[in-house]
XYZ file of C-alpha atoms in Angstrom:
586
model
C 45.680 32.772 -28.181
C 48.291 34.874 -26.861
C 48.893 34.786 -22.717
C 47.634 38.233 -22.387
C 44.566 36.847 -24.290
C 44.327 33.631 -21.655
C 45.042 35.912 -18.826
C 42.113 38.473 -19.533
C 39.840 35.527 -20.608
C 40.625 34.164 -16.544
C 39.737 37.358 -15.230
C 36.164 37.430 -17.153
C 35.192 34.060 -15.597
C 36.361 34.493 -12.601
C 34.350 38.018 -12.709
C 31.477 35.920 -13.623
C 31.938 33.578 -10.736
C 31.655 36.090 -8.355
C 29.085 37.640 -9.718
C 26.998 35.104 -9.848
C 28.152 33.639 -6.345
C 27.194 37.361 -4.768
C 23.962 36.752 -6.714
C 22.719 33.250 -5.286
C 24.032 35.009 -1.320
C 21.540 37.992 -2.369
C 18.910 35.758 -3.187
C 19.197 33.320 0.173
C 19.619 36.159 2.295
C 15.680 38.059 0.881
C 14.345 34.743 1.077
C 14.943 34.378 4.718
C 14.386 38.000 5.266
C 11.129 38.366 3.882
C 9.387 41.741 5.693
C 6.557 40.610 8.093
C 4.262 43.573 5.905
C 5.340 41.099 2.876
C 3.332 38.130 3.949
C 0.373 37.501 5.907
C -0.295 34.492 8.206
C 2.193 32.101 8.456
C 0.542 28.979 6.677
C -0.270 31.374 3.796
C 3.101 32.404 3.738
C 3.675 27.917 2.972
C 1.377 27.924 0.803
C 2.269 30.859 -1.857
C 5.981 29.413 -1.419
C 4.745 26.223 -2.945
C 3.234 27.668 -5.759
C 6.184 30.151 -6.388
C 8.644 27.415 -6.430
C 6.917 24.853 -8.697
C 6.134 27.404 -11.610
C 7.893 26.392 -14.829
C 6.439 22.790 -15.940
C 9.922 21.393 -16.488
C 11.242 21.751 -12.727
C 9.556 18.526 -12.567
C 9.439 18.860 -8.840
C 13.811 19.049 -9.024
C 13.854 23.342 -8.132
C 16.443 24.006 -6.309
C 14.745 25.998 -3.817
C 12.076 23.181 -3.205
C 13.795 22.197 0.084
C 13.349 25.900 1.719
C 9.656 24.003 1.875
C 8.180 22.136 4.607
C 6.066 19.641 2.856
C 3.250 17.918 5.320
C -0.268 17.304 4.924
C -0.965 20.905 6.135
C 0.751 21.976 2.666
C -1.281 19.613 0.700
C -4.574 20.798 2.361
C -3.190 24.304 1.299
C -2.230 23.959 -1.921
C -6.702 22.226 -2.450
C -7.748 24.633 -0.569
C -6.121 28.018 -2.220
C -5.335 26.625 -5.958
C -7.843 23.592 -6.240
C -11.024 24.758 -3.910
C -13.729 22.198 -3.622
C -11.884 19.793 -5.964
C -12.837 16.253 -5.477
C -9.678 14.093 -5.425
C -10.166 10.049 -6.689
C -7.207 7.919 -6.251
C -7.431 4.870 -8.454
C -5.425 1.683 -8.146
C -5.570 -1.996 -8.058
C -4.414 -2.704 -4.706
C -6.820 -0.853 -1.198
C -5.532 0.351 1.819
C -7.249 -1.553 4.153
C -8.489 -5.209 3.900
C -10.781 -6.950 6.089
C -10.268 -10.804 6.613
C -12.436 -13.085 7.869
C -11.422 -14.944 11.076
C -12.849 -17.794 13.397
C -12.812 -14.919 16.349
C -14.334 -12.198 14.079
C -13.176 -9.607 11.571
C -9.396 -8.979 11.024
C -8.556 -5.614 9.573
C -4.751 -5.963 7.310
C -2.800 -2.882 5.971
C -1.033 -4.310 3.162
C 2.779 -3.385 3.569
C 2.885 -2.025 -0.129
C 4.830 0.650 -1.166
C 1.954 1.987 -3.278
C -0.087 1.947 -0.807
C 2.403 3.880 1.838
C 2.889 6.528 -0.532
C -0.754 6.979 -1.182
C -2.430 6.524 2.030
C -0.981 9.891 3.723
C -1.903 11.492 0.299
C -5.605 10.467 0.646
C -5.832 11.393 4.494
C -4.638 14.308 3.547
C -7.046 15.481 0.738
C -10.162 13.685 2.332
C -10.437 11.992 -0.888
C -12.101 8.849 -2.458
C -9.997 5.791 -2.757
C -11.564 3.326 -5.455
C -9.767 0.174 -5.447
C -10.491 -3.758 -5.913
C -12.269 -5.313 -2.828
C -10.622 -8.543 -2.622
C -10.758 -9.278 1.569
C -12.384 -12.281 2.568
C -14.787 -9.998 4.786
C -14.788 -6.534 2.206
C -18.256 -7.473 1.598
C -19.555 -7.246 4.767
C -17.734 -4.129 6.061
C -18.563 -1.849 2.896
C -22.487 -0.118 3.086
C -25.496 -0.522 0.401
C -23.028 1.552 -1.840
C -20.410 -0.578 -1.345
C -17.829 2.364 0.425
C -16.294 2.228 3.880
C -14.850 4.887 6.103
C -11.212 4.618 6.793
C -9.195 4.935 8.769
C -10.774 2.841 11.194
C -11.333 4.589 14.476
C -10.427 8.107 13.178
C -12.116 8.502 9.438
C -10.805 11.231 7.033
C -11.796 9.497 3.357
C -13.988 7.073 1.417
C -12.881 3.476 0.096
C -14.677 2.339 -2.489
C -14.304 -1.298 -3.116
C -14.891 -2.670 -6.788
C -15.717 -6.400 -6.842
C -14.392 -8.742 -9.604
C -15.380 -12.353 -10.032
C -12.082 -14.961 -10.147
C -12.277 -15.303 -13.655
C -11.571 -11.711 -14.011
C -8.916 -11.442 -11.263
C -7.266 -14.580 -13.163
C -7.174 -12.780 -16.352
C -6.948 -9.166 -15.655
C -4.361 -8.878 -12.962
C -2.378 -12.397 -13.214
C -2.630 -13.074 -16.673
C -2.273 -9.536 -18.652
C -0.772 -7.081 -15.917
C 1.427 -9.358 -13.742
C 2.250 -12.298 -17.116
C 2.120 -9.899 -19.590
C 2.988 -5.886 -18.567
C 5.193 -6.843 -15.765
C 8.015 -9.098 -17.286
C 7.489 -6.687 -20.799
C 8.477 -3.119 -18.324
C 11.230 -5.016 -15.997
C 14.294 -6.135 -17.527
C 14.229 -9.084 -15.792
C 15.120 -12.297 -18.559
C 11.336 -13.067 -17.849
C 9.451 -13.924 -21.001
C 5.907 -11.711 -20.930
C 3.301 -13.772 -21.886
C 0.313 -12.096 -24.405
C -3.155 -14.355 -24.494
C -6.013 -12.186 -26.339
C -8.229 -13.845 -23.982
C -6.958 -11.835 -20.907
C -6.355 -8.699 -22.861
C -10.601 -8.643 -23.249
C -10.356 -9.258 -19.192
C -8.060 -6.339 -19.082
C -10.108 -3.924 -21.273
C -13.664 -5.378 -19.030
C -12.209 -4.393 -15.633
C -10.773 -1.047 -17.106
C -13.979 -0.448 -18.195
C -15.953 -1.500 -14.870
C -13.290 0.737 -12.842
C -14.024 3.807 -15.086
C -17.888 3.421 -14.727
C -17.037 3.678 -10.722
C -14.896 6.423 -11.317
C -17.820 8.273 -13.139
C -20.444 7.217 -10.621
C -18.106 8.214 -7.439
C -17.541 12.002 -9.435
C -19.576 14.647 -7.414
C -18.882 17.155 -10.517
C -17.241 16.962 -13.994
C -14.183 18.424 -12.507
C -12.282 16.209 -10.427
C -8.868 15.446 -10.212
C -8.575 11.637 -11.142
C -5.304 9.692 -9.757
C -4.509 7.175 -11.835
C -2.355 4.006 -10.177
C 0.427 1.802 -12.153
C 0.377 -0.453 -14.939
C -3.312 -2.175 -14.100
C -5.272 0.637 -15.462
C -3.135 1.856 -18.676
C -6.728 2.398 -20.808
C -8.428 3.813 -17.374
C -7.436 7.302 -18.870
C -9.193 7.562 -21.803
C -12.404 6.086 -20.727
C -12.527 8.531 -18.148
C -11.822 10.790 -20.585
C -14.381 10.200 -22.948
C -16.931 10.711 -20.010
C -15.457 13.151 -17.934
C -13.679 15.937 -20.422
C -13.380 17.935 -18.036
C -11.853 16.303 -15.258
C -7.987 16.580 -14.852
C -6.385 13.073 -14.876
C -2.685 12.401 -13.534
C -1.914 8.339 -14.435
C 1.616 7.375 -12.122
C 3.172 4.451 -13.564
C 5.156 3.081 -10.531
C 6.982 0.485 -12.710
C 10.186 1.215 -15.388
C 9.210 1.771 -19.165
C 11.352 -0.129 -21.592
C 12.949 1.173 -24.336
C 10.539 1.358 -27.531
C 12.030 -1.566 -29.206
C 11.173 -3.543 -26.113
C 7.156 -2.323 -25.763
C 6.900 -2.717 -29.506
C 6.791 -6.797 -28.285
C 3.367 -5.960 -26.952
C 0.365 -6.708 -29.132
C -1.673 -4.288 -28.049
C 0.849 -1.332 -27.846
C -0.868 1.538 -29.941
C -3.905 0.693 -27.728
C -2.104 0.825 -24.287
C -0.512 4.004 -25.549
C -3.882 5.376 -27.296
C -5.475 5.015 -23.540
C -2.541 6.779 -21.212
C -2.581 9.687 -23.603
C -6.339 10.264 -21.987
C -4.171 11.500 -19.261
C -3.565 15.368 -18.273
C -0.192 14.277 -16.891
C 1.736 10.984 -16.774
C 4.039 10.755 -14.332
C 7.050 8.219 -14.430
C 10.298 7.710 -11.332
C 12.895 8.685 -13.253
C 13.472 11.063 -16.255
C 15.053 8.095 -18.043
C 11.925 6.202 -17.996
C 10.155 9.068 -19.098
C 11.567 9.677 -21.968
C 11.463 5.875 -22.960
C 7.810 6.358 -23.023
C 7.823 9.780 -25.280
C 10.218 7.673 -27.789
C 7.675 4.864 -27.871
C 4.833 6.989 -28.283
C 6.916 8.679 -31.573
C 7.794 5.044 -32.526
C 4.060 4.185 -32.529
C 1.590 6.776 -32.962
C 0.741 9.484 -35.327
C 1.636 12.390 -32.565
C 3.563 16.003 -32.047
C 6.188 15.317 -29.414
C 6.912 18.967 -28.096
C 10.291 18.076 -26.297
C 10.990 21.382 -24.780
C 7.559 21.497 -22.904
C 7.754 17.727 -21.982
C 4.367 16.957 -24.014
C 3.077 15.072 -26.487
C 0.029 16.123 -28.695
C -2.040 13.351 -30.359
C -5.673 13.003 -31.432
C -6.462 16.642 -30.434
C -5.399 15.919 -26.857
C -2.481 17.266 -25.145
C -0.329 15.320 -22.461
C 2.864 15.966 -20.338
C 4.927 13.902 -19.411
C 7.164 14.403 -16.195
C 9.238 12.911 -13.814
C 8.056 13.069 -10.446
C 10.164 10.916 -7.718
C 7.929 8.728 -5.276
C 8.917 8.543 -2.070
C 7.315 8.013 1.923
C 5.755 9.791 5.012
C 7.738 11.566 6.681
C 8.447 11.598 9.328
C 6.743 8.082 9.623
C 3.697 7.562 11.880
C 4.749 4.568 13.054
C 8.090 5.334 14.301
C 6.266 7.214 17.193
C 4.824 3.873 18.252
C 8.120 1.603 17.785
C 10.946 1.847 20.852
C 14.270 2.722 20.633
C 17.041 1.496 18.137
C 19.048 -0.608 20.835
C 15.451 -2.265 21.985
C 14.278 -2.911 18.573
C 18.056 -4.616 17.903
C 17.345 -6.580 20.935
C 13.679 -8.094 20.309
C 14.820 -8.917 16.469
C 17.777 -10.726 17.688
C 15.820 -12.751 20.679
C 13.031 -13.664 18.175
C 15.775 -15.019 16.094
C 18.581 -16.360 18.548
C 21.210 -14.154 16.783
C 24.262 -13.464 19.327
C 24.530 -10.102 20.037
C 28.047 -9.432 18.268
C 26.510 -10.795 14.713
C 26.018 -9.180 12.036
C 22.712 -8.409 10.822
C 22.232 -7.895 6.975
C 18.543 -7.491 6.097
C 16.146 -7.788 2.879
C 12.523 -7.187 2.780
C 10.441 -7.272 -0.364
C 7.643 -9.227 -1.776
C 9.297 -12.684 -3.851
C 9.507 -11.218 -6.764
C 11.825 -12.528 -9.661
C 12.817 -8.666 -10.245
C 14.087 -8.189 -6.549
C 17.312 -9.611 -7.200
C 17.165 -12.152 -3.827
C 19.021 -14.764 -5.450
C 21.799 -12.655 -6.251
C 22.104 -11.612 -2.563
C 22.670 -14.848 -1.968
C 25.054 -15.848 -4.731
C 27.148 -12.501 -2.951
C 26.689 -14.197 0.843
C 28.330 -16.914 -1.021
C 31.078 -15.066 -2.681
C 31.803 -13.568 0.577
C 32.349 -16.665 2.481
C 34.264 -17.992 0.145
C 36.963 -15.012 0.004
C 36.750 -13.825 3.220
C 36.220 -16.476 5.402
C 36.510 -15.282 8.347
C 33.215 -13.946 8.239
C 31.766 -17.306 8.704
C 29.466 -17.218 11.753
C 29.866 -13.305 11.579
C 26.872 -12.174 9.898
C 23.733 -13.504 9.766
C 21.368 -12.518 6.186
C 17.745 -12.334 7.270
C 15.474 -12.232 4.103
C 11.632 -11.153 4.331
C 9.596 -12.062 1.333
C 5.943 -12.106 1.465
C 4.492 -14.118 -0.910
C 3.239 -12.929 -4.098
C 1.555 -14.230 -7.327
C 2.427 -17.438 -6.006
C -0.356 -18.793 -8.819
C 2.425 -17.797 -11.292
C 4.887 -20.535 -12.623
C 7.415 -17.496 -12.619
C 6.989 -17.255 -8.956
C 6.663 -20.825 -8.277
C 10.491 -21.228 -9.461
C 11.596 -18.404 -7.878
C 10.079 -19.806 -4.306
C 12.078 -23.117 -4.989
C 15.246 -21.443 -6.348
C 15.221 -19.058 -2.756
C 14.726 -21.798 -0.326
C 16.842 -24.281 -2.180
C 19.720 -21.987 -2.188
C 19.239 -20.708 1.358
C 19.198 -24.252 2.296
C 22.466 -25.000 0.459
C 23.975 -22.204 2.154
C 23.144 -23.569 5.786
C 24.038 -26.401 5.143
C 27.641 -25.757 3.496
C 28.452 -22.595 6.057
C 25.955 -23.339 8.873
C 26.467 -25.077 12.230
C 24.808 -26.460 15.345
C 23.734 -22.929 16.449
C 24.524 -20.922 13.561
C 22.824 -20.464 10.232
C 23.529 -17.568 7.654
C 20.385 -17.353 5.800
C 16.780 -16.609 7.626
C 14.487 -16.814 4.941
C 10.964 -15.686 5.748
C 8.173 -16.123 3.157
C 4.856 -14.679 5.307
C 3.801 -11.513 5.614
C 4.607 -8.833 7.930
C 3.042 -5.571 8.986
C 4.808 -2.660 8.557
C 5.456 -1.987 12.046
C 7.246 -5.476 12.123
C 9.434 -3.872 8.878
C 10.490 -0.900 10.386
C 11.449 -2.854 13.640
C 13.620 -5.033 11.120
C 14.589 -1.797 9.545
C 15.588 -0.563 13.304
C 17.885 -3.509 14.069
C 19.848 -4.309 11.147
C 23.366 -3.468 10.767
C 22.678 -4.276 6.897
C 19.946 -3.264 4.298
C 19.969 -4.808 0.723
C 17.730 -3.451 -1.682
C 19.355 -5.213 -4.899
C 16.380 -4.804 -7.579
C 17.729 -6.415 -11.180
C 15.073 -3.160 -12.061
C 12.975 -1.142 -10.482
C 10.804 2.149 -10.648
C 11.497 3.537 -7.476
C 11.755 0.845 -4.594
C 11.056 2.348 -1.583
C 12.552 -0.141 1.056
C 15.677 1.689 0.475
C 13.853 5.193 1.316
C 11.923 3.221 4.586
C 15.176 2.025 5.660
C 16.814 5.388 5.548
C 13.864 6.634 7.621
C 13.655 3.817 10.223
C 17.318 4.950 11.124
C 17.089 8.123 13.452
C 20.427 6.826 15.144
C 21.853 7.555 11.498
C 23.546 4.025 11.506
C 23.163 1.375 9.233
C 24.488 0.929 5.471
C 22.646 0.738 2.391
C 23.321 -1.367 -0.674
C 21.511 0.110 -3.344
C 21.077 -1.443 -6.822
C 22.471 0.961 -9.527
C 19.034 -0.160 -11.767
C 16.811 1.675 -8.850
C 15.307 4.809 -9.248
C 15.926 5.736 -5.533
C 19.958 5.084 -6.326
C 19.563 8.409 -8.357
C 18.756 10.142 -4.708
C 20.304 8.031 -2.272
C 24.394 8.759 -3.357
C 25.372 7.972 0.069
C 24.208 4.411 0.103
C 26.989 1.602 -1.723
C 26.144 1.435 -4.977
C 25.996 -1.598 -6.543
C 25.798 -3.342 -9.953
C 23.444 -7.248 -8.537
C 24.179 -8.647 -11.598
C 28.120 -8.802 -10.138
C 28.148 -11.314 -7.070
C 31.893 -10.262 -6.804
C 31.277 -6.690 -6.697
C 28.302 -7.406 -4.184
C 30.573 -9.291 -1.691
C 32.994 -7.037 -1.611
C 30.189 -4.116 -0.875
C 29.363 -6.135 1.642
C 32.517 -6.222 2.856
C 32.891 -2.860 2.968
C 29.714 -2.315 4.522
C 30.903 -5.151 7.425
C 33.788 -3.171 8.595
C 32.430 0.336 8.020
C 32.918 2.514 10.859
C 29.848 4.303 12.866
C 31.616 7.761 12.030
C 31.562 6.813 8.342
C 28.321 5.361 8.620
C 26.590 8.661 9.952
C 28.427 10.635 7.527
C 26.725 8.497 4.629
C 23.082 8.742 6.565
C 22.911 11.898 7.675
C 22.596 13.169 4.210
C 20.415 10.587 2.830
C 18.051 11.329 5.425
C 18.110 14.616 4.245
C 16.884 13.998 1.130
C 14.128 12.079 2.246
C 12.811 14.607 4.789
C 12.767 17.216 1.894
C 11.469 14.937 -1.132
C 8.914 13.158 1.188
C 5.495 11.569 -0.454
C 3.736 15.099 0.538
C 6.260 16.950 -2.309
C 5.410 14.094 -5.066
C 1.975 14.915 -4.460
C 2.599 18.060 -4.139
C 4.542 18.408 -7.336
C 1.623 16.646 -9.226
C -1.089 19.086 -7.828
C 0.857 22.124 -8.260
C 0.414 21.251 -12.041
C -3.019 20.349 -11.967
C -3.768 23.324 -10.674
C -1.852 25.082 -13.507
C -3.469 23.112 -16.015
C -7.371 24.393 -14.190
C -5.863 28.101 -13.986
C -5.610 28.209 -17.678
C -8.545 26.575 -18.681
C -7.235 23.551 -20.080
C -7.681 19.613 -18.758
C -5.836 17.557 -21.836
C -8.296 16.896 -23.773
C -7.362 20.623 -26.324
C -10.155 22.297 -25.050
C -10.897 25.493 -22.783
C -13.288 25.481 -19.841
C -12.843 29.194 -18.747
C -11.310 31.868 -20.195
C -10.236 33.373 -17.024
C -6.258 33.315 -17.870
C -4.862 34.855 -20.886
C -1.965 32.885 -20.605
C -0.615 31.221 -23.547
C -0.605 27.142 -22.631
C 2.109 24.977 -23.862
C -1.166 23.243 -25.094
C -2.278 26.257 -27.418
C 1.283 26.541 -28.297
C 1.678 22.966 -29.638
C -1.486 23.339 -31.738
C -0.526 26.514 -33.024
C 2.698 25.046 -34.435
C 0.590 21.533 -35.260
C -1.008 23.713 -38.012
């Protein structure tokens, strides 16, 4: 091409540049100029914005104007009342909200710190909803009424619980044997063998089966919206399904999907598949593991994959399948409640005897082989040994409730953790001086964020992970915008958190040296990296995944269409990526 040529070629981008730059101005400056005449009350004007921006199916939740939104309960009520009126919502999932424990001076009522259960509780306030979820408190019996449902939150009730109860046989089979032995290991790429006994695979199907009769029994119409929780209830879709055609099902698997070659090691893989694609909509973290799932379902079944509207067509049903990033409340509830930074550093370090000019580097997590503890520890090792000088500097304080501790998995990795912390301690330690806490009890989550509040440090080093959302709770917990985050590169939040250190846990050199870095960051840098990552979690909050997820439902209701291929109304002529994948089907 000549220079003449090159030159004019410059001149039409550039042209295009500005263009398009004088476009995107245009557009900011009518969106915060809207005439009062063009809107009505001001919560109206919040709600239409969150149907405007969420349109198009493939936005996933990712538009770009999302963040002009203020999403809160308020909006959630909003978007029920004006695109979903009198819809019943039923949140489904292994683990409940509350639990009430018997104890020698009465009745002790336990909110499990689970990240499932943080995410979902503000979700369920916020809809007035039914929560139906295993009832396994030493006291759930007595609390629940002759229907076996309970009004929570204590002291200030906004939903139902409705506790399903399972005999130990069952729980042995169904949740430790084929969801926590089998599905677990199979979904995280952790070197853990799954483990496949047909035995608890009948459990599985049993207690699938028992939750889907409560589901049915707990519907007030044939039209609810049906939230379906994680990897303990991957036939729970099509049961409903067969009973309730008309309802309009959302299944969130909170856990990674493999790649196809990987979930082909299942035995029962065309059935687990066969049973999500009862779903309306299955949501996954990350488009990555999304799209692991659509190649497994076109490795497995007889189905249409429609790539370009994110759906997959089999048996005369219709399913999407979209990304929708988890994440918390905010702002949290409980920060109100929990003191300042500087007094929340000070109680954490008296509990603990830590000197005020130590280091505090932090984990909290349930022991779980996928976590990554032990690597923390093989970098807290790595990082005494090059740098030396940080013995008696810093001060690693790991929280790790205990979990599945039934397991052989998790038996090992509760030896492996305290016989390494001990080795540590005992090679680096001293008379008044030990590097590792390790802590394996439970705490409440106002005891986490207080942890949160007072390190200098947070680790969230998952080997793989859906989400995690201790890195998100950390991020939240710091309203001083100080702290550092090392972030696991194989966690979904690391695709939204670009500010934290990224890290690869697998590399205890690389990890010390992040550590490093982290050790000798500067509170200017340190605010710099926070500020925006708090950002991101005000705008993509818990209230936007939900959001995101009804916004489609209700899309799905407008046009008459649930999954299952059929109309209910034939109010909306609009042409459904549904009647579009059967029309090319044939």
């Amino acid at each position: 091409m000549s220079d003449f040529g090159i030159e004019v070629l410059w001149v039409l981008i550039i042209a295009s540049l500005g263009l398009s730059a004088v476009a995107l101005v245009f557009s900011i400056f009518h969106r915060r100029h809207i005439p009062a005449a063009a809107s009505s009350a001001g919560d109206d004007l919040a709600s239409e914005a969150a149907r405007t921006l969420l349109r198009e199916f493939e936005k996933n939740g990712h538009s770009a104007d999302a963040a002009l939104i203020t999403w809160s309960p308020d909006t959630l009520r909003k978007i029920l009342a004006d695109d979903l009126p009198e819809t019943q919502v039923i949140v489904v999932s292994n683990r409940e909200p509350y639990i009430h424990n018997t104890r020698d001076d009465g009745i002790e009522l336990l909110v499990p710190a689970s990240g499932l259960v943080s995410a979902l509780e503000p979700i369920t306030r916020a809809c007035a909803g039914t929560w139906i979820a295993y009832g396994g408190g030493s006291a759930d019996r007595f609390t629940v009424d002759e229907n076996d449902r309970v009004e929570v939150p204590p002291g200030n009730p906004s939903y139902t619980l409705r506790r399903v109860w399972l005999t130990e046989e069952e729980y042995q089979a169904y949740y430790l044997g084929f969801a926590n032995e089998g599905l677990w290991p199979l979904c995280h790429i952790a070197f853990t063998r799954p483990i496949f006994r047909a035995s608890d695979w009948q459990v599985y199907e049993a207690v699938n089966r028992k939750f889907a009769d409560t589901v049915v029994a707990e519907a007030r119409n044939k039209r609810p919206i049906v939230l379906v929780q994680d990897y303990h209830f991957a036939l729970l879709p099509r049961m409903i399904r067969e009973r309730l055609p008309e309802a309009i099902i959302i299944t969130f698997w909170h856990i990674p999907w493999p790649n196809s070659e990987v979930y082909s090691i299942c035995p029962w893989r065309e059935r687990i598949l066969e049973g999500l694609l009862g779903s309306s909509i299955i949501g996954f973290h990350t488009q990555f593991h999304a799209n692991n799932f659509t190649e497994s379902v076109d490795r497995t079944l007889e189905s249409r994959i429609e790539r370009a509207d994110a759906a997959i067509s089999y048996g005369g049903q219709t399913t999407l399948v979209h990304a929708y990033p988890i994440s918390i409340e905010w702002p949290a509830e409980l920060l109100a409640r929990l003191p300042a930074v500087e007094e929340c550093r000070a109680r954490v370090r008296e509990r603990f005897g830590l000197p005020a000019n130590v280091k505090l580097c932090v984990g909290v997590e349930r022991l779980d082989y996928t976590k990554g503890i032990p690597d923390r520890f093989q970098a807290l090792d790595e990082l005494f040994t090059r740098y030396p000088e940080w013995v008696g500097e810093v001060v690693f304080l790991q929280v790790a409730a205990p979990s599945r501790g039934t397991l052989p998995a998790y038996q090992q990795l509760h030896d492996e953790c305290l016989r390494y912390a001990e080795e540590l301690n005992q090679r680096y330690g001293g008379e008044n001086y030990s590097p590792v806490l390790l802590l394996a009890e439970h705490h409440s989550q106002e005891q986490v964020y207080e942890i949160y509040r007072a390190a200098d440090i947070c680790m969230v080093t998952s080997l793989h992970d859906g989400m995690n959302l201790v890195a998100k709770e950390f991020v939240a917990a710091r309203d001083d915008e100080q702290g550092v985050l090392l972030l696991s590169t194989f966690a979904g939040a690391s695709r939204e958190l670009l500010e934290a250190l990224i890290v690869n846990p697998y590399d205890a050199t690389m990890m010390s040296e992040a550590l490093l870095q982290a050790l000798t960051m500067t509170p200017d840098e340190q605010r710099e990296r926070m500020r925006p990552m708090r950002e991101m979690v005000r705008d993509n909050n818990v209230y936007r995944w939900a959001g995101s997820m009804l916004l489609d439902a209700a899309r799905l209701r407008k046009r008459g269409v649930t999954g299952n291929g059929e109309r209910t109304s034939n109010s909306n002529n609009v042409v459904s990526i549904f009647e579009r994948a059967r029309k090319a089907a044939s």
